[in-house]
Amino acid sequence: REINRFVSDVNSEQEPLLEQYKEEQQEEIVELVKTEIQLIDAIVDQTTNSNSEQITRTIMNAPIAANGVLVDPFLTDFINRVANGIADLIRKGYVNSYTTPQLIQELIGTRSLKFRDGFLNRVRNWNKAVVNTSVQHASSIAVREITRSLYERYLWVSVLDDRTTLICRSRNNNIYVYGEGPVPPAHI
């Protein structure tokens, strides 16, 4: 009982922080849309008369191509993974009678592995994937919505390096018709 009360207290403390994270990510999407509109207007040397609020609604209501999930549930899933992971770590420490240093080590990892083995590193990696996927989703929809009135087709451009996936390599430099071809992100 005592551990459940403690976990509940921890969840109560972290909930506002995680919700703030979600709100900040959504605000970043709104700012990204405005920047994309300005950038494309400057590139084509004309005003596209794009509606940033409408584009933002489209982004928030369109499934992410990589997983079919909407942005809000995608961010919520990340928040839940973090909250549940912390709660599980606390319970694991309780059940296994971890000392405070052992629990901290589970949280941050070991110096010998450069702290890559701790829970916080997993959170950092999840966060990176969530942010990159959300930004790519927002950017691709914003560009599509802004440029589809100017062009009939789009060029898929992948960053080619030693980490580029096969699907992105196969789509690189392919030309697609708006509304008929695949859209980024292709994966998380």
Backbone as ProteinMPNN parsed JSONL, in Angstrom:
{"seq_chain_A": "REINRFVSDVNSEQEPLLEQYKEEQQEEIVELVKTEIQLIDAIVDQTTNSNSEQITRTIMNAPIAANGVLVDPFLTDFINRVANGIADLIRKGYVNSYTTPQLIQELIGTRSLKFRDGFLNRVRNWNKAVVNTSVQHASSIAVREITRSLYERYLWVSVLDDRTTLICRSRNNNIYVYGEGPVPPAHI", "coords_chain_A": {"N_chain_A": [[0.816, -1.193, 0.0], [1.882, 1.236, 0.807], [3.831, 1.697, -1.135], [2.262, 1.993, -3.411], [0.907, 4.343, -2.814], [3.059, 6.086, -2.755], [3.918, 5.916, -5.457], [1.656, 6.979, -6.658], [1.801, 9.579, -5.66], [4.171, 10.425, -6.913], [3.359, 10.254, -9.589], [1.396, 12.261, -9.537], [2.995, 14.484, -9.18], [4.565, 14.488, -11.506], [2.75, 14.63, -13.575], [1.757, 17.319, -14.317], [4.098, 18.324, -15.48], [4.545, 16.61, -17.643], [2.24, 17.07, -19.117], [2.673, 19.722, -19.735], [4.862, 19.41, -21.422], [3.589, 18.17, -23.604], [1.828, 20.215, -24.432], [3.718, 22.146, -25.174], [4.922, 20.876, -27.345], [2.797, 20.839, -29.146], [2.45, 23.59, -29.495], [4.845, 24.15, -30.771], [4.392, 22.941, -33.22], [2.445, 24.633, -34.304], [3.977, 26.98, -34.593], [5.863, 26.021, -36.402], [4.304, 25.639, -38.703], [3.639, 28.303, -39.354], [6.204, 29.251, -39.958], [6.869, 27.609, -42.143], [5.008, 28.527, -44.037], [5.868, 31.202, -44.38], [8.452, 30.707, -45.384], [7.981, 29.266, -47.794], [6.422, 31.145, -49.168], [8.404, 33.083, -49.54], [10.233, 31.669, -51.141], [8.791, 31.083, -53.522], [8.282, 33.589, -54.238], [5.877, 34.944, -53.928], [2.703, 35.498, -52.345], [1.082, 32.86, -50.806], [-1.333, 32.836, -49.62], [-1.978, 31.107, -47.535], [-3.684, 29.468, -44.886], [-2.82, 29.392, -41.7], [-4.066, 28.392, -39.389], [-5.958, 26.582, -40.392], [-4.255, 24.769, -41.659], [-2.854, 23.83, -39.436], [-4.952, 22.544, -38.073], [-5.427, 20.533, -39.952], [-3.021, 19.114, -39.769], [-3.171, 18.18, -37.113], [-5.376, 16.535, -37.291], [-4.804, 14.631, -39.158], [-3.653, 11.359, -39.749], [-0.446, 10.201, -38.678], [1.849, 9.282, -41.081], [3.674, 7.202, -40.673], [2.69, 5.55, -38.64], [-0.06, 5.708, -38.434], [-1.323, 7.014, -36.365], [-2.886, 9.748, -34.684], [-1.584, 13.064, -33.946], [-2.041, 14.074, -31.266], [-2.799, 11.705, -29.686], [-0.403, 10.341, -30.147], [1.546, 11.896, -28.848], [0.467, 11.718, -26.295], [0.742, 8.974, -25.81], [3.526, 8.781, -25.609], [3.927, 10.31, -23.271], [2.537, 8.718, -21.433], [4.108, 6.394, -21.56], [6.474, 7.289, -20.403], [5.584, 8.07, -17.813], [4.521, 5.603, -16.857], [6.814, 4.061, -17.013], [8.485, 5.236, -15.084], [6.953, 4.762, -12.796], [6.966, 1.951, -12.819], [9.695, 1.498, -12.466], [10.08, 2.48, -9.888], [8.457, 0.688, -8.438], [9.806, -1.706, -9.041], [12.229, -1.219, -7.781], [11.342, -1.145, -5.148], [10.284, -3.747, -4.723], [12.585, -5.245, -5.068], [14.163, -4.349, -3.046], [15.916, -2.167, -3.459], [18.625, 0.039, -2.804], [18.9, 3.613, -2.37], [21.058, 4.591, -4.044], [21.169, 2.427, -5.884], [18.655, 2.591, -7.123], [18.861, 5.096, -8.3], [20.904, 4.524, -10.081], [19.579, 2.729, -11.795], [17.874, 4.548, -12.904], [19.526, 6.608, -14.107], [21.629, 5.181, -15.247], [24.847, 3.555, -15.814], [28.176, 4.684, -15.214], [30.237, 3.367, -16.549], [29.061, 2.508, -18.896], [28.57, 4.875, -20.049], [26.207, 6.032, -19.26], [24.23, 5.132, -20.94], [22.605, 3.021, -20.417], [20.536, 3.541, -18.709], [17.179, 4.376, -17.563], [16.503, 7.035, -18.159], [17.974, 7.528, -20.473], [16.62, 5.927, -22.294], [14.209, 7.321, -22.303], [15.12, 9.717, -23.385], [15.801, 8.843, -25.968], [13.27, 7.956, -26.883], [11.937, 10.398, -26.798], [13.355, 11.84, -28.71], [12.653, 10.416, -31.024], [9.873, 10.84, -31.023], [9.692, 13.654, -31.241], [11.098, 14.103, -33.671], [9.485, 12.622, -35.461], [6.976, 13.897, -35.16], [7.603, 16.508, -36.002], [8.417, 16.028, -38.655], [6.031, 15.015, -39.701], [4.311, 17.25, -39.34], [5.663, 19.165, -40.882], [5.688, 17.997, -43.461], [2.948, 17.884, -44.082], [2.262, 20.589, -43.879], [3.862, 21.734, -45.927], [2.8, 20.341, -48.101], [0.095, 21.211, -48.075], [0.44, 23.924, -48.54], [1.857, 24.074, -50.975], [0.441, 22.553, -52.835], [-1.409, 24.034, -54.225], [0.146, 25.336, -55.961], [1.716, 23.516, -57.358], [1.536, 20.342, -59.089], [2.836, 18.027, -58.491], [5.232, 16.406, -56.288], [8.578, 16.132, -55.023], [10.259, 13.516, -53.508], [12.64, 13.73, -51.08], [15.278, 12.277, -49.501], [17.386, 12.163, -46.622], [20.479, 10.994, -47.106], [22.484, 8.784, -45.534], [24.535, 6.711, -43.396], [22.534, 5.766, -41.787], [20.15, 5.789, -43.099], [17.035, 4.426, -43.938], [15.888, 1.537, -45.814], [13.398, 1.967, -47.025], [13.296, 4.766, -47.226], [15.532, 5.228, -48.837], [14.66, 3.976, -51.176], [12.607, 5.647, -51.966], [13.802, 8.063, -52.416], [14.313, 10.896, -54.418], [12.14, 10.291, -56.034], [9.263, 11.207, -57.901], [6.05, 12.253, -57.078], [2.467, 12.426, -57.388], [0.455, 14.857, -55.858], [-1.64, 13.753, -53.279], [-1.724, 11.169, -54.207], [0.651, 9.81, -53.843], [3.06, 8.427, -51.426], [3.527, 9.865, -48.149], [5.81, 11.642, -46.042], [6.277, 11.197, -42.476], [8.03, 8.168, -43.169], [8.564, 6.286, -41.328], [9.128, 5.675, -37.776]], "CA_chain_A": [[0.0, 0.0, 0.0], [2.751, 2.399, 0.923], [4.485, 1.927, -2.436], [1.246, 2.502, -4.344], [0.668, 5.736, -2.447], [4.245, 6.817, -3.206], [3.84, 5.987, -6.918], [0.582, 7.934, -6.955], [2.35, 10.923, -5.394], [5.123, 10.721, -7.99], [2.554, 10.518, -10.785], [0.766, 13.577, -9.373], [4.03, 15.506, -9.349], [5.082, 14.533, -12.876], [1.664, 14.847, -14.532], [1.761, 18.658, -14.919], [5.287, 18.482, -16.314], [4.34, 15.876, -18.887], [1.214, 17.802, -19.872], [3.34, 20.917, -20.262], [5.645, 18.93, -22.557], [2.652, 17.949, -24.704], [1.382, 21.527, -24.905], [4.843, 22.791, -25.852], [5.09, 20.232, -28.65], [1.715, 21.315, -30.003], [2.766, 24.979, -29.829], [5.935, 24.111, -31.752], [3.784, 22.612, -34.515], [1.821, 25.87, -34.789], [5.065, 27.865, -35.034], [6.447, 25.413, -37.601], [3.403, 25.932, -39.828], [3.828, 29.71, -39.719], [7.524, 29.359, -40.578], [6.788, 26.968, -43.467], [4.277, 29.449, -44.916], [6.773, 32.309, -44.699], [9.548, 30.199, -46.202], [7.496, 28.951, -49.142], [6.073, 32.423, -49.794], [9.652, 33.725, -49.967], [10.84, 30.877, -52.222], [8.032, 31.235, -54.77], [8.224, 35.03, -54.465], [4.492, 35.401, -53.945], [1.961, 35.093, -51.158], [0.232, 31.713, -51.113], [-2.593, 33.017, -48.885], [-2.228, 29.904, -46.751], [-4.31, 29.68, -43.595], [-2.042, 28.595, -40.751], [-4.963, 27.688, -38.468], [-6.522, 25.447, -41.116], [-3.177, 23.794, -41.855], [-2.603, 23.22, -38.128], [-6.046, 21.583, -37.843], [-5.178, 19.384, -40.834], [-1.916, 18.356, -39.167], [-3.618, 17.521, -35.885], [-6.424, 15.565, -37.611], [-4.325, 13.662, -40.149], [-2.808, 10.333, -39.141], [0.972, 10.19, -39.011], [2.02, 8.247, -42.114], [4.504, 6.092, -40.192], [2.017, 4.632, -37.718], [-1.512, 5.862, -38.501], [-1.817, 7.611, -35.129], [-2.98, 11.208, -34.688], [-0.525, 13.696, -33.161], [-2.361, 14.138, -29.841], [-2.593, 10.398, -29.048], [1.006, 9.992, -30.268], [2.214, 12.575, -27.737], [-0.071, 11.142, -25.056], [1.37, 7.666, -25.638], [4.878, 9.022, -25.096], [3.79, 10.747, -21.882], [2.158, 7.541, -20.64], [5.27, 5.5, -21.481], [7.396, 7.858, -19.417], [4.97, 7.973, -16.482], [4.462, 4.196, -16.468], [8.185, 3.587, -16.825], [8.957, 5.712, -13.78], [6.205, 4.014, -11.774], [7.487, 0.581, -12.817], [11.039, 1.536, -11.9], [9.92, 2.627, -8.431], [7.96, -0.598, -7.909], [10.897, -2.678, -9.172], [13.164, -0.935, -6.694], [10.703, -1.519, -3.884], [10.196, -5.209, -4.643], [13.94, -5.802, -4.991], [14.839, -3.699, -1.918], [17.02, -1.33, -3.938], [19.047, 1.209, -2.053], [18.738, 4.835, -3.177], [22.024, 4.602, -5.154], [20.786, 1.436, -6.906], [17.517, 3.131, -7.857], [19.395, 6.17, -9.136], [21.641, 3.877, -11.172], [18.572, 2.251, -12.752], [17.315, 5.725, -13.55], [20.473, 7.324, -14.971], [22.562, 4.274, -15.9], [26.168, 3.391, -15.225], [29.258, 5.483, -15.798], [31.019, 2.527, -17.46], [28.359, 2.468, -20.183], [28.33, 6.277, -20.385], [24.819, 6.305, -18.893], [23.324, 4.721, -22.021], [21.803, 1.885, -19.959], [19.527, 3.964, -17.745], [15.833, 4.697, -18.03], [16.481, 8.377, -18.745], [18.466, 7.452, -21.851], [15.5, 5.423, -23.104], [13.286, 8.45, -22.447], [15.746, 10.646, -24.33], [15.649, 8.261, -27.304], [11.846, 8.024, -27.237], [11.623, 11.803, -27.05], [13.944, 12.194, -30.006], [11.818, 9.804, -32.063], [8.568, 11.519, -31.011], [9.865, 15.004, -31.779], [11.434, 14.01, -35.1], [8.318, 12.149, -36.2], [5.959, 14.951, -35.139], [8.063, 17.619, -36.842], [8.358, 15.59, -40.049], [4.605, 14.936, -40.028], [3.793, 18.619, -39.46], [6.314, 19.831, -42.005], [5.25, 17.437, -44.748], [1.565, 18.308, -44.342], [2.27, 22.038, -44.124], [4.398, 21.964, -47.275], [1.812, 19.813, -49.054], [-1.082, 22.081, -48.124], [0.826, 25.224, -49.095], [2.353, 23.991, -52.359], [-0.458, 21.833, -53.762], [-2.087, 25.008, -55.084], [1.143, 25.835, -56.905], [2.311, 22.415, -58.121], [0.756, 19.102, -59.129], [3.672, 16.917, -58.045], [6.272, 16.717, -55.314], [9.785, 15.316, -55.061], [10.645, 12.953, -52.214], [14.075, 13.877, -50.862], [15.703, 11.634, -48.252], [18.759, 12.393, -46.17], [21.181, 9.731, -47.319], [23.68, 8.548, -44.739], [24.624, 5.304, -42.996], [21.357, 5.391, -41.01], [18.947, 5.899, -43.934], [16.354, 3.142, -44.089], [15.654, 1.07, -47.175], [12.204, 2.606, -47.582], [13.637, 6.153, -47.604], [16.438, 5.153, -49.993], [13.9, 3.613, -52.371], [11.735, 6.758, -52.362], [14.603, 9.25, -52.681], [14.264, 11.482, -55.77], [10.945, 9.899, -56.784], [8.267, 12.267, -58.044], [4.711, 11.747, -56.81], [1.351, 13.346, -57.561], [-0.188, 15.156, -54.582], [-2.845, 12.972, -52.986], [-1.623, 9.794, -54.715], [1.89, 9.175, -53.419], [3.287, 8.341, -49.994], [3.951, 11.106, -47.489], [6.656, 11.433, -44.866], [7.412, 10.317, -42.275], [7.807, 6.779, -43.559], [8.81, 5.427, -40.155], [9.435, 6.406, -36.537]], "C_chain_A": [[0.857, 1.253, 0.0], [3.401, 2.726, -0.416], [3.489, 2.486, -3.445], [0.925, 3.968, -4.07], [1.84, 6.601, -2.932], [4.233, 6.99, -4.725], [2.769, 6.982, -7.344], [1.051, 9.367, -6.731], [3.321, 11.342, -6.496], [4.366, 11.049, -9.274], [1.892, 11.89, -10.714], [1.765, 14.697, -9.598], [4.474, 15.623, -10.812], [4.008, 14.838, -13.913], [1.653, 16.255, -15.13], [2.964, 18.891, -15.827], [5.118, 17.794, -17.66], [3.273, 16.54, -19.751], [1.798, 19.073, -20.478], [4.179, 20.555, -21.479], [4.743, 18.793, -23.792], [2.18, 19.284, -25.289], [2.488, 22.252, -25.664], [5.078, 22.185, -27.231], [4.018, 20.708, -29.626], [1.935, 22.772, -30.413], [3.878, 25.05, -30.864], [5.4, 23.787, -33.145], [3.146, 23.856, -35.117], [2.89, 26.823, -35.325], [5.722, 27.333, -36.302], [5.61, 25.729, -38.829], [3.604, 27.372, -40.294], [5.172, 29.914, -40.433], [7.515, 28.752, -41.977], [6.081, 27.896, -44.46], [5.187, 30.599, -45.329], [7.885, 31.867, -45.641], [9.098, 29.934, -47.636], [7.077, 30.218, -49.872], [7.325, 33.122, -50.319], [10.284, 32.984, -51.149], [10.111, 31.106, -53.543], [7.811, 32.703, -55.116], [6.787, 35.52, -54.689], [3.832, 34.939, -52.656], [1.017, 33.969, -51.556], [-1.141, 31.823, -50.465], [-2.981, 31.776, -48.09], [-2.755, 30.26, -45.375], [-3.616, 28.781, -42.573], [-2.933, 27.823, -39.778], [-5.569, 26.456, -39.127], [-5.457, 24.359, -41.309], [-2.864, 23.083, -40.539], [-3.691, 22.21, -37.8], [-5.854, 20.333, -38.7], [-4.083, 18.5, -40.253], [-2.405, 17.55, -37.972], [-4.661, 16.433, -36.164], [-6.018, 14.546, -38.663], [-3.454, 12.625, -39.445], [-1.351, 10.489, -39.586], [1.198, 9.015, -39.954], [2.766, 7.019, -41.593], [3.748, 5.083, -39.339], [0.497, 4.743, -37.711], [-2.14, 6.504, -37.279], [-1.884, 9.124, -35.295], [-1.93, 11.799, -33.742], [-0.834, 13.677, -31.669], [-2.208, 12.782, -29.15], [-1.123, 9.939, -29.102], [1.803, 10.622, -29.122], [1.752, 12.004, -26.395], [0.551, 9.78, -24.773], [2.783, 7.816, -25.081], [4.827, 9.398, -23.621], [3.452, 9.559, -20.981], [3.315, 6.562, -20.489], [6.26, 5.992, -20.432], [6.834, 7.682, -18.011], [4.93, 6.528, -15.998], [5.845, 3.63, -16.221], [8.752, 4.007, -15.486], [8.259, 4.947, -12.657], [6.723, 2.578, -11.68], [8.871, 0.509, -12.191], [10.977, 1.653, -10.372], [9.457, 1.309, -7.817], [9.041, -1.675, -7.953], [11.914, -2.484, -8.041], [12.622, -1.354, -5.345], [10.717, -3.038, -3.7], [11.574, -5.841, -4.451], [14.787, -5.157, -3.889], [16.065, -2.902, -2.357], [17.349, -0.248, -2.915], [18.818, 2.429, -2.947], [19.772, 4.885, -4.305], [21.687, 3.585, -6.261], [19.614, 1.949, -7.753], [17.972, 4.259, -8.785], [20.159, 5.595, -10.318], [20.69, 3.316, -12.227], [18.015, 3.425, -13.562], [18.301, 6.358, -14.535], [21.449, 6.42, -15.707], [23.908, 4.261, -15.196], [27.207, 4.219, -15.967], [30.025, 4.648, -16.841], [30.369, 2.407, -18.844], [27.938, 3.869, -20.63], [26.853, 6.651, -20.24], [23.82, 5.982, -20.007], [22.389, 3.606, -21.59], [20.712, 2.266, -18.956], [18.197, 4.292, -18.394], [15.795, 6.061, -18.706], [17.03, 8.396, -20.167], [17.384, 6.902, -22.781], [14.486, 6.54, -23.346], [13.833, 9.44, -23.464], [15.594, 10.122, -25.765], [14.199, 8.283, -27.772], [11.473, 9.446, -27.612], [12.151, 12.234, -28.413], [13.087, 11.647, -31.154], [10.463, 10.513, -32.161], [8.682, 12.901, -31.641], [10.157, 14.95, -33.274], [10.236, 13.593, -35.941], [7.242, 13.233, -36.272], [6.34, 16.113, -36.047], [7.983, 17.233, -38.315], [6.915, 15.528, -40.532], [4.048, 16.345, -40.282], [4.376, 19.317, -40.687], [5.81, 19.312, -43.343], [3.817, 17.854, -45.082], [1.516, 19.8, -44.638], [2.757, 22.337, -45.54], [3.398, 21.486, -48.326], [0.635, 20.76, -49.204], [-0.763, 23.428, -48.764], [1.141, 25.11, -50.584], [1.411, 23.288, -53.326], [-1.239, 22.782, -54.658], [-1.135, 25.555, -56.148], [1.656, 24.751, -57.856], [1.411, 21.184, -58.078], [1.514, 17.935, -58.518], [4.659, 17.392, -56.979], [7.399, 15.703, -55.431], [10.086, 14.83, -53.65], [12.165, 13.057, -52.114], [14.405, 13.28, -49.501], [17.114, 12.085, -47.904], [19.464, 11.047, -46.272], [22.465, 9.698, -46.49], [23.666, 7.086, -44.313], [23.424, 4.845, -42.168], [20.062, 5.442, -41.826], [18.345, 4.518, -44.147], [16.153, 2.805, -45.564], [14.453, 1.773, -47.81], [12.504, 4.043, -48.02], [14.598, 6.172, -48.788], [15.652, 4.863, -51.278], [13.004, 4.749, -52.859], [12.52, 8.013, -52.758], [14.567, 9.623, -54.168], [13.109, 10.97, -56.629], [9.976, 11.077, -56.808], [6.887, 11.641, -57.91], [3.681, 12.844, -57.077], [0.73, 13.578, -56.181], [-1.471, 14.352, -54.441], [-2.771, 11.53, -53.445], [-0.378, 9.063, -54.208], [2.016, 9.096, -51.904], [3.71, 9.693, -49.438], [4.852, 10.767, -46.31], [5.868, 11.714, -43.59], [7.071, 8.867, -42.615], [7.955, 5.824, -42.381], [9.087, 6.321, -38.958], [10.877, 6.154, -36.179]], "O_chain_A": [[0.582, 2.21, -0.724], [3.509, 3.894, -0.788], [3.836, 3.356, -4.245], [0.699, 4.741, -5.001], [1.642, 7.7, -3.449], [4.505, 8.08, -5.228], [2.966, 7.743, -8.292], [0.737, 10.26, -7.517], [3.292, 12.484, -6.954], [4.696, 12.013, -9.964], [1.833, 12.604, -11.715], [1.417, 15.743, -10.147], [4.73, 16.724, -11.3], [4.33, 15.263, -15.022], [1.549, 16.385, -16.35], [2.853, 19.586, -16.837], [5.504, 18.336, -18.696], [3.391, 16.569, -20.976], [1.458, 19.45, -21.6], [4.209, 21.3, -22.458], [5.094, 19.244, -24.882], [2.141, 19.451, -26.508], [2.228, 22.899, -26.679], [5.397, 22.902, -28.18], [4.303, 20.951, -30.799], [1.642, 23.149, -31.548], [3.858, 25.916, -31.739], [5.906, 24.306, -34.14], [3.291, 24.109, -36.313], [2.721, 27.407, -36.395], [6.096, 28.111, -37.18], [6.154, 26.052, -39.885], [3.726, 27.628, -41.492], [5.254, 30.668, -41.403], [8.093, 29.324, -42.901], [6.519, 28.029, -45.603], [5.263, 30.932, -46.512], [8.219, 32.578, -46.589], [9.771, 30.34, -48.584], [7.343, 30.36, -51.065], [7.311, 33.688, -51.412], [10.814, 33.619, -52.061], [10.753, 31.303, -54.575], [7.23, 33.026, -56.152], [6.528, 36.387, -55.523], [4.362, 34.075, -51.958], [0.251, 34.095, -52.511], [-2.018, 31.0, -50.725], [-4.159, 31.435, -47.985], [-2.321, 31.24, -44.769], [-3.8, 27.563, -42.578], [-2.586, 26.71, -39.383], [-5.681, 25.405, -38.497], [-5.737, 23.172, -41.14], [-2.635, 21.874, -40.525], [-3.392, 21.126, -37.298], [-6.086, 19.215, -38.24], [-4.207, 17.275, -40.247], [-2.084, 16.369, -37.841], [-4.817, 15.509, -35.366], [-6.816, 13.681, -39.023], [-2.606, 12.984, -38.628], [-1.071, 10.862, -40.725], [0.789, 7.89, -39.665], [2.501, 5.904, -42.043], [4.102, 3.905, -39.305], [-0.171, 3.951, -37.048], [-3.365, 6.539, -37.163], [-1.04, 9.717, -35.967], [-1.444, 11.112, -32.843], [0.027, 13.299, -30.874], [-1.545, 12.707, -28.116], [-0.66, 9.232, -28.208], [2.634, 9.961, -28.501], [2.552, 11.831, -25.476], [0.854, 9.465, -23.622], [3.188, 7.07, -24.189], [5.591, 8.87, -22.813], [4.015, 9.416, -19.896], [3.493, 5.966, -19.427], [6.814, 5.202, -19.668], [7.53, 7.199, -17.119], [5.269, 6.255, -14.846], [6.033, 2.811, -15.321], [9.427, 3.22, -14.821], [8.895, 4.535, -11.687], [6.898, 2.051, -10.581], [9.18, -0.437, -11.466], [11.737, 0.997, -9.661], [9.995, 0.865, -6.803], [9.177, -2.463, -7.018], [12.389, -3.444, -7.434], [13.359, -1.859, -4.498], [11.112, -3.543, -2.65], [11.711, -6.847, -3.755], [15.992, -5.395, -3.811], [17.115, -2.951, -1.715], [16.466, 0.301, -2.256], [18.57, 2.287, -4.144], [19.403, 5.195, -5.437], [21.9, 3.862, -7.441], [19.595, 1.755, -8.968], [17.514, 4.355, -9.923], [20.074, 6.117, -11.43], [20.964, 3.417, -13.423], [17.725, 3.296, -14.751], [17.94, 6.615, -15.683], [22.045, 6.844, -16.697], [24.088, 4.864, -14.138], [27.123, 4.423, -17.178], [30.413, 5.165, -17.889], [31.062, 2.224, -19.845], [27.061, 4.025, -21.48], [26.325, 7.47, -20.993], [22.702, 6.497, -20.015], [21.461, 3.271, -22.326], [20.039, 1.389, -18.416], [18.101, 4.464, -19.609], [15.122, 6.226, -19.723], [16.59, 9.204, -20.984], [17.247, 7.354, -23.917], [13.967, 6.689, -24.452], [13.091, 9.942, -24.309], [15.288, 10.894, -26.673], [13.927, 8.595, -28.931], [10.787, 9.681, -28.607], [11.459, 12.915, -29.171], [12.833, 12.346, -32.136], [9.968, 10.755, -33.261], [7.861, 13.274, -32.48], [9.535, 15.669, -34.056], [10.001, 14.151, -37.013], [6.661, 13.459, -37.334], [5.5, 16.64, -36.776], [7.529, 18.029, -39.137], [6.614, 15.943, -41.651], [3.402, 16.597, -41.299], [3.656, 19.979, -41.435], [5.536, 20.093, -44.255], [3.509, 18.146, -46.238], [0.808, 20.23, -45.548], [2.13, 23.108, -46.266], [3.18, 22.164, -49.33], [0.222, 21.077, -50.319], [-1.605, 24.006, -49.452], [0.732, 25.965, -51.369], [1.575, 23.422, -54.539], [-1.687, 22.388, -55.734], [-1.572, 26.167, -57.123], [1.987, 25.028, -59.009], [0.625, 21.009, -57.147], [0.905, 16.96, -58.077], [4.889, 18.587, -56.793], [7.201, 14.573, -55.876], [10.161, 15.624, -52.712], [12.887, 12.534, -52.963], [13.881, 13.717, -48.476], [17.929, 12.354, -48.786], [19.087, 10.083, -45.605], [23.395, 10.473, -46.714], [22.863, 6.303, -44.82], [23.303, 3.655, -41.875], [18.988, 5.166, -41.292], [19.045, 3.564, -44.489], [16.236, 3.67, -46.436], [14.486, 2.13, -48.988], [12.024, 4.487, -49.062], [14.491, 7.041, -49.653], [15.94, 5.43, -52.332], [12.675, 4.808, -54.043], [11.962, 8.924, -53.369], [14.764, 8.781, -55.045], [13.103, 11.197, -57.839], [9.887, 11.844, -55.849], [6.587, 10.63, -58.544], [3.987, 14.034, -57.0], [0.505, 12.632, -55.427], [-2.282, 14.28, -55.364], [-3.653, 10.735, -53.118], [-0.36, 7.833, -54.152], [1.179, 9.633, -51.178], [4.191, 10.556, -50.172], [4.68, 9.736, -45.66], [4.864, 12.424, -43.646], [5.955, 8.407, -42.372], [7.513, 4.677, -42.447], [9.258, 7.534, -39.083], [11.362, 6.668, -35.172]]}, "name": "protein", "num_of_chains": 1, "seq": "REINRFVSDVNSEQEPLLEQYKEEQQEEIVELVKTEIQLIDAIVDQTTNSNSEQITRTIMNAPIAANGVLVDPFLTDFINRVANGIADLIRKGYVNSYTTPQLIQELIGTRSLKFRDGFLNRVRNWNKAVVNTSVQHASSIAVREITRSLYERYLWVSVLDDRTTLICRSRNNNIYVYGEGPVPPAHI"}
